Each structure stands twice: as structure tokens, then as C-alpha cells.
Coordinates of C-alpha atoms in Angstrom, one line a residue:
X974 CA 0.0 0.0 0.0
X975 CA 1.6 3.6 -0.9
X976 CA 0.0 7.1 -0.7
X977 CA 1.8 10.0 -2.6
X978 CA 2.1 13.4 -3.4
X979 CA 4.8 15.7 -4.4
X980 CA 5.1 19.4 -5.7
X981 CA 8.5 20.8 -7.1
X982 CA 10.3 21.1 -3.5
X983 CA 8.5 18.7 -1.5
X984 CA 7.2 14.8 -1.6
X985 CA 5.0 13.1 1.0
X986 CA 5.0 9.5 0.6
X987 CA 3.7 6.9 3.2
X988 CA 4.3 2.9 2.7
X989 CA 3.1 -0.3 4.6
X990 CA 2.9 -4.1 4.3
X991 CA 5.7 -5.4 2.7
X992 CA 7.2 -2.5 0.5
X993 CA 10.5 -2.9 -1.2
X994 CA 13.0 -1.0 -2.9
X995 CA 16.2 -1.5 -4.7
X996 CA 19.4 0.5 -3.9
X997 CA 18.9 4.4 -4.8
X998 CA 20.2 7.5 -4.1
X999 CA 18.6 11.3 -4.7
X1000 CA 21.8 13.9 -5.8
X1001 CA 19.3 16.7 -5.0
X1002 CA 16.7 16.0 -2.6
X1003 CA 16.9 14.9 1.5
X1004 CA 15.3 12.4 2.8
X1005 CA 14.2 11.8 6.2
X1006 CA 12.6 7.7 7.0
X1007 CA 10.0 7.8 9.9
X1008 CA 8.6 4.4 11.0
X1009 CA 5.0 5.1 12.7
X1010 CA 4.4 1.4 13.4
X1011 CA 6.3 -1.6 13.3
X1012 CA 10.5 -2.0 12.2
X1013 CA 11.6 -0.3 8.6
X1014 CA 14.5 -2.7 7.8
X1015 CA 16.9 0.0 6.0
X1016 CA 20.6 -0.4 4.5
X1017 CA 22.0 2.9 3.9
X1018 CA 25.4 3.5 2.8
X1019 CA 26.0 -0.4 3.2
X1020 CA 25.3 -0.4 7.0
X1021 CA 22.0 -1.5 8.3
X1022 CA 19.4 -0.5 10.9
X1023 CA 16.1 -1.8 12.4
X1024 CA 14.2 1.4 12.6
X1025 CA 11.5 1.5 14.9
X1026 CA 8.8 4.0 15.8
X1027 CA 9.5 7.0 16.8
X1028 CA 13.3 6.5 15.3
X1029 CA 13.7 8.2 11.9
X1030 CA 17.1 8.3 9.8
X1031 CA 18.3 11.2 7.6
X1032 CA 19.3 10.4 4.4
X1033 CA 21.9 13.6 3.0
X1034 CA 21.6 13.9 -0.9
X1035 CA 23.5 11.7 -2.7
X1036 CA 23.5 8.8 -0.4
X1037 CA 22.5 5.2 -1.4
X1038 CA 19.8 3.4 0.4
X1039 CA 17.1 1.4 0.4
X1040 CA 14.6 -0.3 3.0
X1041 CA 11.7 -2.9 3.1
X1042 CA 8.7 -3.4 5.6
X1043 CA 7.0 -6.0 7.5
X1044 CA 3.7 -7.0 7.2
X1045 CA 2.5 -4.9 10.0
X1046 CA 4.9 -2.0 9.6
X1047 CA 4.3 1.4 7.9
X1048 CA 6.7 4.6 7.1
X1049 CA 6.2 8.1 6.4
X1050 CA 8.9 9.5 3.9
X1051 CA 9.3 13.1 3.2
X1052 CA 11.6 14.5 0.8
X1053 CA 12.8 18.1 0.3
X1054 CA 14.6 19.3 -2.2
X1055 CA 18.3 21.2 -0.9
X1056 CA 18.6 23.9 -3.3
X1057 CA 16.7 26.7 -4.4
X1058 CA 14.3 29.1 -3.0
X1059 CA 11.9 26.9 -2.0
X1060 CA 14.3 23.9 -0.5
X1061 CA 16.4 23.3 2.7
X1062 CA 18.8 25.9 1.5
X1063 CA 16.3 28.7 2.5
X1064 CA 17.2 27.5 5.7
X1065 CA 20.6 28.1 5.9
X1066 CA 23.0 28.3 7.8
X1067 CA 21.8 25.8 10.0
X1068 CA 19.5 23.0 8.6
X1069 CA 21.9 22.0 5.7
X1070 CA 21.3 18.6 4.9
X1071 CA 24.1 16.4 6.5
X1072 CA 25.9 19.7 7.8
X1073 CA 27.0 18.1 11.0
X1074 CA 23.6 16.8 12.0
X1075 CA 23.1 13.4 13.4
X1076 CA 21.6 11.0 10.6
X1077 CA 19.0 9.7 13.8
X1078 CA 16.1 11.9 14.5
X1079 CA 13.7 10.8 17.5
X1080 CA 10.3 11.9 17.0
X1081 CA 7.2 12.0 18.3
X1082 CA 5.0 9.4 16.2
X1083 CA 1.5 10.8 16.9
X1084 CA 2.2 14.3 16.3
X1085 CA 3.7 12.9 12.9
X1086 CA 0.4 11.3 11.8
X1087 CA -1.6 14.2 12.5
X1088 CA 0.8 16.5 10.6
X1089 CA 1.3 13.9 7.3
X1090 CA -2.4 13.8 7.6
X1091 CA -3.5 17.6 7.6
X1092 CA -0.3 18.2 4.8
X1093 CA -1.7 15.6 2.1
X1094 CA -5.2 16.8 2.5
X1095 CA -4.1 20.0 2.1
X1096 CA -1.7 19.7 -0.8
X1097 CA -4.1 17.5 -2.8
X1098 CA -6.8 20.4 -2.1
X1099 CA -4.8 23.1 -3.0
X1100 CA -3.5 20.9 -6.2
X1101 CA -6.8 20.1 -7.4
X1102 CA -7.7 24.1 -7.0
X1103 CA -4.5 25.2 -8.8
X1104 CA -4.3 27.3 -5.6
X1105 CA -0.3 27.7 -5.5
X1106 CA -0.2 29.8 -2.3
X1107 CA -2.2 26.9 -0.5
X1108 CA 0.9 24.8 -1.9
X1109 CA 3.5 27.0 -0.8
X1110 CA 2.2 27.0 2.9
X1111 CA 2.3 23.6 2.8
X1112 CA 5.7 23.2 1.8
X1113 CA 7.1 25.9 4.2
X1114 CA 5.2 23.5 6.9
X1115 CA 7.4 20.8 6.2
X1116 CA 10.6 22.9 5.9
X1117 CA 9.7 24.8 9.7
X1118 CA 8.9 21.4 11.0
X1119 CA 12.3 19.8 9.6
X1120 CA 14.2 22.6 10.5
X1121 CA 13.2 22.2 13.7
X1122 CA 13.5 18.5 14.0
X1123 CA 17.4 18.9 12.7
X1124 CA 17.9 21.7 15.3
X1125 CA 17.1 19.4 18.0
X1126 CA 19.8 16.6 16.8
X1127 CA 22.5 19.0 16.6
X1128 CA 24.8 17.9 19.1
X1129 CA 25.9 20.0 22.0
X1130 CA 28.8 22.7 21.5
X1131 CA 31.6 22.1 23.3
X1132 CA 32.0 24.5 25.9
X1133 CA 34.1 27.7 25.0
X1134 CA 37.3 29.3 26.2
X1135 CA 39.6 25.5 27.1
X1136 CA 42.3 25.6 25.0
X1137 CA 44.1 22.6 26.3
X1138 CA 43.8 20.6 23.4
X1139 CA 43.9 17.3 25.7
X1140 CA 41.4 18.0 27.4
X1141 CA 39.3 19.3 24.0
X1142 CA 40.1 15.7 22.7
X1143 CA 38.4 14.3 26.3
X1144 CA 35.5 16.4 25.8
X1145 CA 34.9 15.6 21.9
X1146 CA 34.7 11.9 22.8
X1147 CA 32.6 12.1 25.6
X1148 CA 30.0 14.7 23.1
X1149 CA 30.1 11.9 20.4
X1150 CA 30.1 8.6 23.3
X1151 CA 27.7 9.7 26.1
X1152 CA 25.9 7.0 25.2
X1153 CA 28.5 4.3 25.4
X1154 CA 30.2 2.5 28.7
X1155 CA 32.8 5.4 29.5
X1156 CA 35.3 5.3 32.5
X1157 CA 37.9 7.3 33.9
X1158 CA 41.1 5.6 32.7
X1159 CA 39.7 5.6 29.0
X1160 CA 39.1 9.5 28.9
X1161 CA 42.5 9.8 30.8
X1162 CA 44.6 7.7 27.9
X1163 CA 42.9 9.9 25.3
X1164 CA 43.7 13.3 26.8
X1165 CA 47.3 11.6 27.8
X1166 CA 47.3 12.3 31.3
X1167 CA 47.5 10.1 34.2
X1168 CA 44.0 9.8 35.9
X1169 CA 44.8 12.1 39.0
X1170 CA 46.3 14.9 37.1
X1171 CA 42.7 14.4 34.2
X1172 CA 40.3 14.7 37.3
X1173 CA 42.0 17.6 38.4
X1174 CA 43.1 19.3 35.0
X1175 CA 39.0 18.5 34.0
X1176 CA 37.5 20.2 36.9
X1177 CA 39.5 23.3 36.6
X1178 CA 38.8 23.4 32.4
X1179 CA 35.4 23.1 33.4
X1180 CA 34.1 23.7 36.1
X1181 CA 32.8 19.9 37.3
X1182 CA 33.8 16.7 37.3
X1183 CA 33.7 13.8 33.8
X1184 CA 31.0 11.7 35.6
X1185 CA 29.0 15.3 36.3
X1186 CA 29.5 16.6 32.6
X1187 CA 28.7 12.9 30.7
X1188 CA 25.9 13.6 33.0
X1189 CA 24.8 16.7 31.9
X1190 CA 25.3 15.1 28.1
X1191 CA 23.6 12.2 29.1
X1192 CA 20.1 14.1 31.1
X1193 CA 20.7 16.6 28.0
X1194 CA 19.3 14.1 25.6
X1195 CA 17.2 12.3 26.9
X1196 CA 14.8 16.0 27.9
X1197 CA 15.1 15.9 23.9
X1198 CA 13.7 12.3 23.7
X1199 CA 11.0 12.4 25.8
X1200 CA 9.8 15.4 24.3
X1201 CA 10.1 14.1 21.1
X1202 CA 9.7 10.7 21.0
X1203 CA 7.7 7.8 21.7
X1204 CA 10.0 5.6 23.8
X1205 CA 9.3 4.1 26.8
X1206 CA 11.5 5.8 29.8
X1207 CA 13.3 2.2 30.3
X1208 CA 14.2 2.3 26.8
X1209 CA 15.4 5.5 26.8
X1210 CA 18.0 5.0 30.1
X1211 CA 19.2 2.1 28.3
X1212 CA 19.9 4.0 25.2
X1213 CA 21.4 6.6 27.0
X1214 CA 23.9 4.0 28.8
X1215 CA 22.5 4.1 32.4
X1216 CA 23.2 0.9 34.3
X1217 CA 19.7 1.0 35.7
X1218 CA 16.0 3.1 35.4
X1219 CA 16.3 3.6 39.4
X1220 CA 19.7 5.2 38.2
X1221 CA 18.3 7.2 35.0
X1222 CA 15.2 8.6 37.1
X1223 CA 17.7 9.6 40.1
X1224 CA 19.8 11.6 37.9
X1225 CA 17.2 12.9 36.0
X1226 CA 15.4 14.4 39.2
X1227 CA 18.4 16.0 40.7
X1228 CA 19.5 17.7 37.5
X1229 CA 15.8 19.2 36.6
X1230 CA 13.9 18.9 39.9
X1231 CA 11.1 16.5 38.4
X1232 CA 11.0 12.8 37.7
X1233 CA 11.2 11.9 33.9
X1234 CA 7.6 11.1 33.9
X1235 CA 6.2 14.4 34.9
X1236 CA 8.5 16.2 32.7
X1237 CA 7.2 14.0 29.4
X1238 CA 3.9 14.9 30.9
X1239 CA 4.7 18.8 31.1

């Protein structure tokens, strides 16, 4: 089953129940895959991922991929074209397709529905009227609500003003590892200090400890996801690397002064 419509900067297309595709790639267009029920089993760039709901992929232009679906699985795709007056460039400087955003996007899969709903029906509306303008508020729809999705997957600046590049090095991993099992001696080795003299030389770069800023990275994130996304609080503490939920909703309420569920329910 597929449902389409395009205009020249923008196509909607939703498929479910055992779509296929063969290997593709669009040199002028992003992509961005959101499964809204079920896993989208999608190969991009020769590495694979089981997409579920709620976790979309950004596909740059210009990069190969293809995907199939489950019986009881369906995607929304929307595509954009990058250049022109219309396309993601009008967006610059910051939502450039693939300009240091992270190809994951979480998202939140009701609030998707609703809007893929309201955006066909109006599109095949205004295309059936010839009304352009109801077209072109449409299409600036999808580019606000993109832009806005890509914003939120930027990843956190590093703070400014430490110029000790081994501690710069120590801060890049832990912005690009939160997630991952990380311990003292590891960050040490990479910033090429003994752990003592890291602690120390960390604390006074910036203001707190590694286990206090990985943290902050950490509670960071997952604000984002539970804003955004469907998952369930135990999945996102996992995803985030907390050895526990107990752990997740401990740091989580001494960093923002509510438990994970109330702020989801803000």
C-alpha cells in the first residue's frame, strides 16, 4: 500500500505491508525515513538499521539506500529538495542537509500522523484548485517542522574558552560517546594524562567533574527524547547508557527537579 504526493520542492510519501526498494540514491533531494508502526529494515550506505517507531534516519543527498517493511509495519517518507528558494537551503546556515547533524532523529509518532495527515489533504486540495499559495504553505510547513526537528539533533557545543587541546580531545569523545560505557582511565589515555592529574586538570577546564559533565550530556538528551519521541522511559535510560531506570530517574530528578515522567507529561 503507498499514498503520494509531491510538488516541485517537496514529496509526502507513506508505505506499509511489505514494500520494497532497490538501492537508490537522490543527488538533489533529503530524505528523512519515519517508521510510525512496526520496524523499517533500512541499508543505507551499506550499514543496516532496524528502525522502529519514533526513530527516523536522515538520508543527506547523494547517499544510497534502500529499505523494506513488515507485514505490519508502515513509514512516512518526506523528501525536500536542498537547493533553491523553496528547498532546505532557505534554511541556511543551519539546517543544511548532512551539515554536521546526526543521521538519527527521534520523534514524536502521533504528532507525525496528525501532521502527514492535515499536509496531504491540504496539498491534494490546493493541487486540485491550482491554488499555488495553498501549496506553498504547505511546503514551508514541512521545511519549519524539519528545520526544527534537525535543530534538536544537533549535538551540544563544546563548551568555549579551554584551549588545552587534551582536554578538547576528552571532551569531543565524551559529546560523540555519552551513550557508550565510558570510565575514567579511557578518557584519561585519550587526553594523555594520568587519571589524577585528568580529574584535576578536567575540573578546573570546566568547572565539574567527567562523571558530572557525561551527566549533563547524558540528562541533556534524553529531555530531547522524551519530548520528542515515543520511547518508553526504560528504553530511553538504556539507550542513553544508564546501568539502571532507578539510576536514570535519580539523575534525571536532581538535575531538573522532576522525575522523567512528569517532565514528558509537562
Amino acid at each position: 500500500m503507498e499514498m503520494k504526493v509531491e510538488t516541485n520542492w517537496i514529496e509526502l510519501w507513506q508505505g506499509s505491508h511489505s514494500f520494497k526498494n532497490v538501492p537508490h540514491k537522490h543527488e538533489d533531494w533529503m530524505q528523512v525515513t519515519l517508521p510510525i508502526k512496526g520496524t523499517v529494515h533500512f541499508t543505507q550506505e551499506e550499514r543496516s538499521y532496524g528502525l522502529k517507531q519514533g526513530n527516523g534516519l536522515l538520508q543527506p543527498p547523494g547517499t544510497e539506500h534502500h529499505f523494506y517493511l513488515g507485514k505490519q509495519s508502515s513509514v512516512i517518507i518526506i523528501k525536500v529538495r536542498e537547493r533553491g528558494d523553496g528547498g532546505m537551503e532557505s534554511l541556511q546556515p543551519h539546517f543544511m542537509a548532512g551539515a554536521g547533524q546526526d543521521i538519527r532523529q527521534e520523534f514524536h509518532t502521533g504528532d507525525m500522523i496528525g501532521r502527514f495527515r492535515q499536509w496531504m489533504m491540504a496539498l491534494m486540495e490546493g493541487q486540485a484548485l491550482a491554488d499555488p499559495i495553498a501549496v506553498q504553505e504547505v511546503e514551508q510547513d514541512v521545511l519549519a517542522y524539519l528545520g526544527g526537528m534537525l535543530k534538536l539533533g544537533q549535538k551540544e557545543l563544546l563548551p568555549p574558552g579551554i584551549n588545552d587541546p587534551h582536554i578538547r580531545r576528552a571532551l569531543t569523545y565524551l559529546h560523540d560517546c555519552y551513550d557508550h560505557t565510558i570510565n575514567i582511565e579511557e578518557l584519561a589515555g585519550i587526553a594523555l594524562q594520568s587519571r589524577y592529574h585528568f580529574i584535576r586538570s578536567f575540573r578546573e577546564a570546566t568547572g565539574t567533574t567527567p562523571y558530572q559533565y557525561l551527566l549533563r550530556l547524558r540528562i541533556t538528551e534524553a529531555m530531547n527524547r522524551l519530548r520528542r519521541s515515543d520511547a518508553t522511559i526504560g528504553q530511553i535510560s538504556v539507550d542513553l547508557g544508564f546501568s539502571s531506570t532507578s539510576q536514570f530517574h535519580r539523575a534525571f530528578l536532581k538535575m531538573t527537579g522532576v522525575t522523567p515522567q512528569a517532565y514528558r507529561q509537562q
